[in-house]
Amino acid sequence: MLDYETLKLIWWLLIGVLLIGFAITDGMDMGVGVLLPFLGRTDDERRVIINAVGPHWDGNQVWLITAGGAIFAAWPAVYAAAFSGFYMAMLLVLFALFFRPVGFDYRSKIADPRWRNTWDWGLFVGGLVPALIFGVAFGNLLQGVPFHLDEFLRSHYQGSLLGALLPLLNPFALLAGVISLLMLALHGAMWLQVRADDPVAARARKIAVPLALAVAAAFALAGLWVAQGIDGFRVVTHPPFDAPSNPLAKTVAVERGAWLAIYQTVPVAVLAPIFGFAGILFAAGLSLLRRPGLGFVASALGMAGIIATAGLSMFPFVLPSSTDPGSSLTLWDAASSPLTLTVMFWAAVIFLPIVLSYTVWCYVRMWGKVTVAGVRASGPAAY
């Protein structure tokens, strides 16, 4: 039987894995959507791009739903406070995601070029907006979210509903959004090199290197900004880690450089940013060498390193509060009961390997290059 402290740490790791899994799988689809209007010069070429992700995009999006459900069950306080602070941003993401199922399913039903071009730009919006907003959300987490908890542990967001979006679009958060957008576009370009035939693959190869260099430069700039211009959070006193969750039982200090403390106390954590830089740059090199399969893996590792860097820098914080640091939520004091975490843990142990095995089987069964001749043979009403 796992103890409560261990369960809290395991679920912090598992939610991180779910978010990384979402970024690697559905992020690939979003990146392809962002590149769609630019790499596809004809209707057939755009159909090639869409068919490169068409069989899997809806299954990949389940990673986002699973991550949201896991946060709701494992960290209900985080779920409640985040949906208050990021309500308008989440609605914007949701409305943008509406374009994806309709765009994939209805784009080719009518042969009118204006109809198809409209849905191509809809798929672009459905990739661009979520990719940007998810990065903006991470950028705001590093700065703290304006909420506090009352004596009954009810969260109160400091801001109006209609005015909640603009404060989120601050310079550092926008930089984080640009990093997210660029790395997903790079990931999509690597996938198109694997799955699409020329000339789409050739154009994706051409754009991969500048995208990778831009991601690396923006990631380095964000690191310098966090070190020199962002106040981090540090737990000063805390009840035992296996105690019942009570966010108000701790004291928190806000100080410059606190987000970098883990790299001194746990030096192995520096592997995360190393993987971030190395994966992205190796992806560019492998693209030039025309080894897109390995380049796609390198891109995935780079994305995992960048996301892990943000998560490790914030450890143990999950949702810091900028207006009342003592109300900040950590993995130790925002967790559900031991019974809930235990039941969820065994459900994950049993079902996650099944889901992963089925996902791999689907990719194997539907593997192969997507060509212009192939999409023409499939008929005008297909993807």
Tab-separated table of C-alpha atoms in Angstrom:
chain	number	residue	atom	x	y	z
A	1	MET	CA	0.000	0.000	0.000
A	2	LEU	CA	1.485	3.326	-1.062
A	3	ASP	CA	1.639	6.033	1.578
A	4	TYR	CA	-0.080	9.389	1.082
A	5	GLU	CA	3.130	11.352	0.487
A	6	THR	CA	4.245	8.954	-2.244
A	7	LEU	CA	0.832	9.051	-3.899
A	8	LYS	CA	0.947	12.851	-4.044
A	9	LEU	CA	4.337	12.753	-5.757
A	10	ILE	CA	3.257	9.983	-8.154
A	11	TRP	CA	0.254	11.985	-9.297
A	12	TRP	CA	2.389	15.065	-9.854
A	13	LEU	CA	4.554	12.909	-12.134
A	14	LEU	CA	1.594	11.246	-13.867
A	15	ILE	CA	-0.147	14.542	-14.648
A	16	GLY	CA	3.142	15.813	-16.014
A	17	VAL	CA	3.367	12.721	-18.234
A	18	LEU	CA	-0.198	13.295	-19.465
A	19	LEU	CA	0.541	16.917	-20.347
A	20	ILE	CA	3.738	15.933	-22.151
A	21	GLY	CA	1.872	13.137	-23.935
A	22	PHE	CA	-0.744	15.640	-25.065
A	23	ALA	CA	1.925	18.034	-26.328
A	24	ILE	CA	3.718	15.298	-28.291
A	25	THR	CA	0.633	13.688	-29.842
A	26	ASP	CA	-2.040	16.346	-30.263
A	27	GLY	CA	0.601	19.062	-30.393
A	28	MET	CA	1.793	17.391	-33.570
A	29	ASP	CA	-1.702	17.771	-35.045
A	30	MET	CA	-1.876	21.420	-34.004
A	31	GLY	CA	1.524	22.086	-35.520
A	32	VAL	CA	0.415	20.513	-38.796
A	33	GLY	CA	-2.729	22.673	-38.721
A	34	VAL	CA	-0.627	25.812	-38.263
A	35	LEU	CA	1.536	24.866	-41.270
A	36	LEU	CA	-1.368	23.734	-43.466
A	37	PRO	CA	-2.080	26.993	-45.382
A	38	PHE	CA	1.642	27.596	-46.019
A	39	LEU	CA	3.053	24.185	-46.952
A	40	GLY	CA	0.103	23.111	-49.110
A	41	ARG	CA	0.055	25.102	-52.332
A	42	THR	CA	-2.690	23.135	-54.067
A	43	ASP	CA	-5.845	21.422	-52.873
A	44	ASP	CA	-4.258	17.984	-53.331
A	45	GLU	CA	-1.186	19.000	-51.308
A	46	ARG	CA	-3.377	20.280	-48.497
A	47	ARG	CA	-5.265	16.996	-48.551
A	48	VAL	CA	-1.923	15.225	-48.171
A	49	ILE	CA	-1.169	17.339	-45.090
A	50	ILE	CA	-4.591	16.702	-43.572
A	51	ASN	CA	-4.357	12.955	-44.246
A	52	ALA	CA	-0.998	12.854	-42.473
A	53	VAL	CA	-2.844	13.476	-39.174
A	54	GLY	CA	-6.448	12.707	-40.137
A	55	PRO	CA	-6.622	9.105	-38.865
A	56	HIS	CA	-5.288	9.967	-35.401
A	57	TRP	CA	-6.107	13.559	-34.430
A	58	ASP	CA	-9.256	12.752	-32.436
A	59	GLY	CA	-7.525	9.973	-30.491
A	60	ASN	CA	-4.603	12.287	-29.769
A	61	GLN	CA	-6.938	14.933	-28.372
A	62	VAL	CA	-8.097	12.459	-25.712
A	63	TRP	CA	-4.778	13.140	-23.954
A	64	LEU	CA	-6.062	16.654	-23.168
A	65	ILE	CA	-9.369	15.319	-21.842
A	66	THR	CA	-7.559	12.729	-19.731
A	67	ALA	CA	-5.182	15.331	-18.305
A	68	GLY	CA	-8.120	17.585	-17.425
A	69	GLY	CA	-9.956	14.720	-15.764
A	70	ALA	CA	-6.859	13.721	-13.826
A	71	ILE	CA	-6.408	17.283	-12.544
A	72	PHE	CA	-10.075	17.391	-11.532
A	73	ALA	CA	-9.773	14.143	-9.546
A	74	ALA	CA	-6.230	14.439	-8.170
A	75	TRP	CA	-6.092	18.213	-7.556
A	76	PRO	CA	-9.689	19.501	-7.212
A	77	ALA	CA	-8.546	22.770	-5.642
A	78	VAL	CA	-6.240	23.439	-8.594
A	79	TYR	CA	-9.030	22.622	-11.032
A	80	ALA	CA	-11.422	25.040	-9.305
A	81	ALA	CA	-8.964	27.925	-9.016
A	82	ALA	CA	-7.541	27.475	-12.527
A	83	PHE	CA	-10.957	27.452	-14.163
A	84	SER	CA	-11.711	30.735	-12.406
A	85	GLY	CA	-8.408	32.396	-13.327
A	86	PHE	CA	-8.199	31.098	-16.889
A	87	TYR	CA	-11.918	30.931	-17.675
A	88	MET	CA	-11.904	33.237	-20.696
A	89	ALA	CA	-8.677	31.739	-22.013
A	90	MET	CA	-10.132	28.231	-21.769
A	91	LEU	CA	-13.292	29.320	-23.573
A	92	LEU	CA	-11.132	30.805	-26.323
A	93	VAL	CA	-9.260	27.486	-26.644
A	94	LEU	CA	-12.537	25.565	-26.684
A	95	PHE	CA	-14.044	27.739	-29.421
A	96	ALA	CA	-10.864	27.376	-31.494
A	97	LEU	CA	-10.913	23.596	-31.072
A	98	PHE	CA	-14.432	23.538	-32.552
A	99	PHE	CA	-12.864	24.206	-35.951
A	100	ARG	CA	-10.932	20.950	-35.908
A	101	PRO	CA	-13.622	18.232	-36.040
A	102	VAL	CA	-15.760	20.255	-38.433
A	103	GLY	CA	-12.760	21.152	-40.569
A	104	PHE	CA	-11.495	17.578	-40.795
A	105	ASP	CA	-14.901	16.055	-41.481
A	106	TYR	CA	-16.525	18.647	-43.754
A	107	ARG	CA	-13.653	20.302	-45.588
A	108	SER	CA	-13.711	17.936	-48.559
A	109	LYS	CA	-17.465	17.358	-48.718
A	110	ILE	CA	-17.900	20.251	-51.166
A	111	ALA	CA	-15.553	20.805	-54.096
A	112	ASP	CA	-15.893	24.598	-54.027
A	113	PRO	CA	-12.365	26.085	-53.521
A	114	ARG	CA	-13.773	28.867	-51.323
A	115	TRP	CA	-15.401	26.302	-49.009
A	116	ARG	CA	-12.214	24.273	-48.713
A	117	ASN	CA	-10.000	27.303	-48.257
A	118	THR	CA	-12.251	28.558	-45.440
A	119	TRP	CA	-11.902	25.286	-43.543
A	120	ASP	CA	-8.157	25.216	-44.166
A	121	TRP	CA	-7.894	28.516	-42.309
A	122	GLY	CA	-10.278	27.134	-39.688
A	123	LEU	CA	-7.852	24.264	-39.078
A	124	PHE	CA	-5.072	26.856	-38.890
A	125	VAL	CA	-6.959	28.735	-36.153
A	126	GLY	CA	-7.727	25.439	-34.402
A	127	GLY	CA	-3.993	24.779	-34.192
A	128	LEU	CA	-2.667	28.279	-33.603
A	129	VAL	CA	-4.928	29.500	-30.792
A	130	PRO	CA	-4.631	26.468	-28.425
A	131	ALA	CA	-0.865	26.226	-29.020
A	132	LEU	CA	-0.450	29.900	-28.129
A	133	ILE	CA	-2.856	29.942	-25.169
A	134	PHE	CA	-1.400	26.822	-23.515
A	135	GLY	CA	2.011	28.487	-23.528
A	136	VAL	CA	0.525	31.727	-22.217
A	137	ALA	CA	-1.022	29.739	-19.349
A	138	PHE	CA	2.364	28.302	-18.371
A	139	GLY	CA	3.889	31.777	-18.540
A	140	ASN	CA	1.271	33.082	-16.126
A	141	LEU	CA	1.771	30.153	-13.757
A	142	LEU	CA	5.419	31.137	-13.385
A	143	GLN	CA	4.317	34.667	-12.436
A	144	GLY	CA	1.436	33.629	-10.183
A	145	VAL	CA	-2.323	33.800	-10.631
A	146	PRO	CA	-4.389	36.464	-8.773
A	147	PHE	CA	-6.525	34.365	-6.418
A	148	HIS	CA	-6.793	33.717	-2.696
A	149	LEU	CA	-8.412	31.177	-0.408
A	150	ASP	CA	-10.757	32.138	2.404
A	151	GLU	CA	-10.985	30.383	5.774
A	152	PHE	CA	-13.254	27.737	4.219
A	153	LEU	CA	-10.658	27.040	1.485
A	154	ARG	CA	-12.909	28.529	-1.181
A	155	SER	CA	-10.938	30.144	-4.016
A	156	HIS	CA	-11.666	33.748	-5.009
A	157	TYR	CA	-10.261	35.125	-8.242
A	158	GLN	CA	-9.238	38.786	-8.224
A	159	GLY	CA	-10.618	40.117	-11.479
A	160	SER	CA	-13.711	40.518	-13.631
A	161	LEU	CA	-14.921	37.864	-16.037
A	162	LEU	CA	-14.713	40.054	-19.149
A	163	GLY	CA	-11.401	41.607	-18.130
A	164	ALA	CA	-9.759	38.322	-17.214
A	165	LEU	CA	-8.095	37.668	-20.558
A	166	LEU	CA	-6.063	40.830	-21.124
A	167	PRO	CA	-3.912	40.579	-17.935
A	168	LEU	CA	-2.926	37.063	-19.016
A	169	LEU	CA	-1.436	38.470	-22.232
A	170	ASN	CA	1.571	40.072	-20.550
A	171	PRO	CA	5.011	40.132	-22.224
A	172	PHE	CA	6.532	37.103	-20.471
A	173	ALA	CA	3.388	35.015	-20.939
A	174	LEU	CA	3.328	35.930	-24.635
A	175	LEU	CA	6.944	34.794	-24.922
A	176	ALA	CA	5.953	31.468	-23.361
A	177	GLY	CA	3.089	31.297	-25.850
A	178	VAL	CA	5.479	31.899	-28.745
A	179	ILE	CA	7.720	29.072	-27.478
A	180	SER	CA	4.723	26.747	-27.348
A	181	LEU	CA	3.559	27.745	-30.829
A	182	LEU	CA	6.997	27.427	-32.420
A	183	MET	CA	7.829	24.066	-30.866
A	184	LEU	CA	4.490	22.580	-31.927
A	185	ALA	CA	4.984	23.932	-35.449
A	186	LEU	CA	8.444	22.327	-35.511
A	187	HIS	CA	6.978	19.049	-34.267
A	188	GLY	CA	4.344	19.202	-36.984
A	189	ALA	CA	7.028	19.879	-39.611
A	190	MET	CA	8.980	16.811	-38.457
A	191	TRP	CA	5.832	14.674	-38.649
A	192	LEU	CA	5.106	15.848	-42.181
A	193	GLN	CA	8.615	14.818	-43.213
A	194	VAL	CA	7.871	11.342	-41.871
A	195	ARG	CA	4.376	10.866	-43.261
A	196	ALA	CA	4.004	13.113	-46.298
A	197	ASP	CA	5.635	12.734	-49.695
A	198	ASP	CA	7.357	15.467	-51.658
A	199	PRO	CA	6.823	18.331	-52.306
A	200	VAL	CA	5.124	18.745	-48.903
A	201	ALA	CA	7.920	16.912	-47.081
A	202	ALA	CA	10.555	19.015	-48.835
A	203	ARG	CA	8.868	22.256	-47.742
A	204	ALA	CA	8.558	20.939	-44.175
A	205	ARG	CA	12.272	20.094	-44.236
A	206	LYS	CA	13.089	23.600	-45.384
A	207	ILE	CA	11.140	25.270	-42.567
A	208	ALA	CA	12.274	22.927	-39.763
A	209	VAL	CA	15.722	24.464	-39.190
A	210	PRO	CA	14.592	28.102	-38.741
A	211	LEU	CA	11.764	26.913	-36.499
A	212	ALA	CA	14.188	24.929	-34.328
A	213	LEU	CA	16.607	27.848	-34.026
A	214	ALA	CA	13.716	30.158	-33.086
A	215	VAL	CA	12.509	27.722	-30.397
A	216	ALA	CA	15.996	27.411	-28.900
A	217	ALA	CA	16.509	31.196	-28.890
A	218	ALA	CA	13.097	31.886	-27.328
A	219	PHE	CA	13.637	29.153	-24.710
A	220	ALA	CA	17.016	30.660	-23.773
A	221	LEU	CA	15.477	34.143	-23.541
A	222	ALA	CA	12.709	32.831	-21.279
A	223	GLY	CA	15.308	31.200	-19.019
A	224	LEU	CA	17.225	34.455	-18.679
A	225	TRP	CA	13.972	36.324	-18.020
A	226	VAL	CA	13.014	33.888	-15.226
A	227	ALA	CA	16.485	34.208	-13.675
A	228	GLN	CA	16.664	38.002	-13.809
A	229	GLY	CA	13.138	39.380	-13.976
A	230	ILE	CA	10.595	36.958	-12.490
A	231	ASP	CA	10.017	36.540	-8.758
A	232	GLY	CA	9.666	32.905	-7.780
A	233	PHE	CA	7.911	31.255	-4.847
A	234	ARG	CA	9.534	29.295	-2.024
A	235	VAL	CA	7.909	27.274	0.752
A	236	VAL	CA	9.284	28.468	4.109
A	237	THR	CA	7.329	26.222	6.480
A	238	HIS	CA	5.051	23.325	5.656
A	239	PRO	CA	3.178	20.669	7.632
A	240	PRO	CA	4.190	17.023	7.074
A	241	PHE	CA	3.855	16.009	3.434
A	242	ASP	CA	1.551	13.141	4.361
A	243	ALA	CA	-0.796	15.430	6.313
A	244	PRO	CA	-4.351	16.128	5.079
A	245	SER	CA	-4.414	18.801	2.388
A	246	ASN	CA	-4.638	22.327	3.793
A	247	PRO	CA	-3.037	25.025	1.598
A	248	LEU	CA	-3.288	27.662	4.343
A	249	ALA	CA	-1.128	25.653	6.753
A	250	LYS	CA	2.129	26.701	5.068
A	251	THR	CA	4.061	29.951	4.697
A	252	VAL	CA	5.482	31.086	1.370
A	253	ALA	CA	8.161	33.598	0.454
A	254	VAL	CA	8.415	35.411	-2.886
A	255	GLU	CA	11.946	36.160	-4.014
A	256	ARG	CA	14.028	36.599	-7.159
A	257	GLY	CA	15.669	33.392	-8.365
A	258	ALA	CA	13.440	31.046	-6.360
A	259	TRP	CA	12.359	29.229	-9.534
A	260	LEU	CA	15.980	28.181	-10.104
A	261	ALA	CA	16.565	26.750	-6.626
A	262	ILE	CA	15.806	23.163	-7.615
A	263	TYR	CA	18.790	23.113	-9.968
A	264	GLN	CA	21.037	23.697	-6.955
A	265	THR	CA	19.306	21.374	-4.499
A	266	VAL	CA	18.683	18.601	-7.073
A	267	PRO	CA	21.407	19.014	-9.740
A	268	VAL	CA	20.047	16.177	-11.880
A	269	ALA	CA	17.075	18.447	-12.678
A	270	VAL	CA	19.347	20.331	-15.097
A	271	LEU	CA	18.835	17.420	-17.495
A	272	ALA	CA	15.401	18.844	-18.343
A	273	PRO	CA	16.634	22.082	-19.997
A	274	ILE	CA	19.552	20.162	-21.527
A	275	PHE	CA	17.099	17.762	-23.150
A	276	GLY	CA	15.027	20.756	-24.229
A	277	PHE	CA	17.886	22.435	-26.105
A	278	ALA	CA	19.513	19.226	-27.352
A	279	GLY	CA	16.284	17.668	-28.598
A	280	ILE	CA	15.257	20.742	-30.563
A	281	LEU	CA	18.692	21.259	-32.122
A	282	PHE	CA	19.141	17.552	-32.899
A	283	ALA	CA	15.754	17.636	-34.630
A	284	ALA	CA	17.050	20.419	-36.893
A	285	GLY	CA	20.250	18.518	-37.653
A	286	LEU	CA	18.453	15.259	-38.360
A	287	SER	CA	16.059	17.115	-40.631
A	288	LEU	CA	19.011	18.393	-42.661
A	289	LEU	CA	20.402	14.848	-42.785
A	290	ARG	CA	17.012	13.597	-44.020
A	291	ARG	CA	16.480	11.356	-41.013
A	292	PRO	CA	12.969	12.592	-40.119
A	293	GLY	CA	12.025	9.549	-38.016
A	294	LEU	CA	14.847	10.154	-35.556
A	295	GLY	CA	14.251	13.887	-35.910
A	296	PHE	CA	10.650	13.436	-34.823
A	297	VAL	CA	11.822	11.521	-31.736
A	298	ALA	CA	14.362	14.266	-30.993
A	299	SER	CA	11.658	16.901	-31.347
A	300	ALA	CA	9.435	14.973	-28.925
A	301	LEU	CA	12.294	14.728	-26.412
A	302	GLY	CA	12.968	18.445	-26.792
A	303	MET	CA	9.326	19.284	-26.111
A	304	ALA	CA	9.335	16.982	-23.087
A	305	GLY	CA	12.467	18.731	-21.802
A	306	ILE	CA	10.973	22.211	-22.210
A	307	ILE	CA	7.728	21.280	-20.445
A	308	ALA	CA	9.612	19.410	-17.713
A	309	THR	CA	11.816	22.465	-17.186
A	310	ALA	CA	8.743	24.562	-16.373
A	311	GLY	CA	7.292	21.880	-14.088
A	312	LEU	CA	10.539	21.225	-12.211
A	313	SER	CA	11.274	24.942	-11.803
A	314	MET	CA	7.913	25.398	-10.063
A	315	PHE	CA	8.251	22.309	-7.845
A	316	PRO	CA	6.424	21.787	-5.527
A	317	PHE	CA	4.044	24.581	-6.647
A	318	VAL	CA	1.212	23.778	-9.023
A	319	LEU	CA	-0.766	27.036	-8.932
A	320	PRO	CA	1.059	29.947	-7.239
A	321	SER	CA	-0.950	32.940	-6.061
A	322	SER	CA	0.360	36.398	-6.932
A	323	THR	CA	-2.016	38.238	-4.569
A	324	ASP	CA	-1.727	35.949	-1.524
A	325	PRO	CA	1.352	33.690	-1.726
A	326	GLY	CA	0.141	31.716	1.292
A	327	SER	CA	-2.856	30.563	-0.741
A	328	SER	CA	-0.628	29.043	-3.406
A	329	LEU	CA	-1.397	25.428	-4.183
A	330	THR	CA	1.336	22.794	-4.127
A	331	LEU	CA	1.289	19.100	-4.929
A	332	TRP	CA	1.435	18.431	-1.173
A	333	ASP	CA	-1.585	20.494	-0.091
A	334	ALA	CA	-3.935	20.464	-3.123
A	335	ALA	CA	-4.346	16.707	-3.457
A	336	SER	CA	-7.469	14.593	-3.052
A	337	SER	CA	-7.878	12.007	-0.313
A	338	PRO	CA	-5.597	8.938	-0.086
A	339	LEU	CA	-8.464	6.689	-1.213
A	340	THR	CA	-9.104	8.777	-4.338
A	341	LEU	CA	-5.429	8.868	-5.286
A	342	THR	CA	-5.068	5.123	-4.656
A	343	VAL	CA	-8.071	4.159	-6.798
A	344	MET	CA	-6.882	6.471	-9.580
A	345	PHE	CA	-3.362	5.069	-9.357
A	346	TRP	CA	-4.464	1.488	-9.903
A	347	ALA	CA	-6.804	2.568	-12.700
A	348	ALA	CA	-3.831	4.237	-14.393
A	349	VAL	CA	-1.613	1.181	-13.854
A	350	ILE	CA	-4.218	-1.082	-15.483
A	351	PHE	CA	-5.632	1.059	-18.281
A	352	LEU	CA	-2.752	3.324	-19.362
A	353	PRO	CA	-0.703	0.429	-20.871
A	354	ILE	CA	-3.843	-0.776	-22.672
A	355	VAL	CA	-4.474	2.667	-24.139
A	356	LEU	CA	-0.829	3.073	-25.167
A	357	SER	CA	-0.779	-0.383	-26.778
A	358	TYR	CA	-3.941	0.363	-28.745
A	359	THR	CA	-2.551	3.732	-29.843
A	360	VAL	CA	0.668	2.138	-31.104
A	361	TRP	CA	-1.356	-0.546	-32.908
A	362	CYS	CA	-3.434	2.139	-34.658
A	363	TYR	CA	-0.329	3.954	-35.881
A	364	VAL	CA	1.227	0.696	-37.116
A	365	ARG	CA	-1.914	-0.346	-38.969
A	366	MET	CA	-2.331	3.046	-40.648
A	367	TRP	CA	1.343	3.663	-41.433
A	368	GLY	CA	2.688	4.677	-44.814
A	369	LYS	CA	3.520	7.713	-46.895
A	370	VAL	CA	0.627	9.970	-47.883
A	371	THR	CA	0.933	10.944	-51.543
A	372	VAL	CA	-0.952	13.149	-53.962
A	373	ALA	CA	-1.810	10.080	-56.052
A	374	GLY	CA	-3.159	8.355	-52.937
A	375	VAL	CA	-5.520	11.179	-51.943
A	376	ARG	CA	-6.737	11.506	-55.520
A	377	ALA	CA	-7.512	7.780	-55.592
A	378	SER	CA	-9.457	8.034	-52.312
A	379	GLY	CA	-12.072	10.267	-53.921
A	380	PRO	CA	-12.931	13.976	-53.552
A	381	ALA	CA	-15.155	13.509	-50.481
A	382	ALA	CA	-12.422	11.919	-48.324
A	383	TYR	CA	-9.996	13.964	-46.193
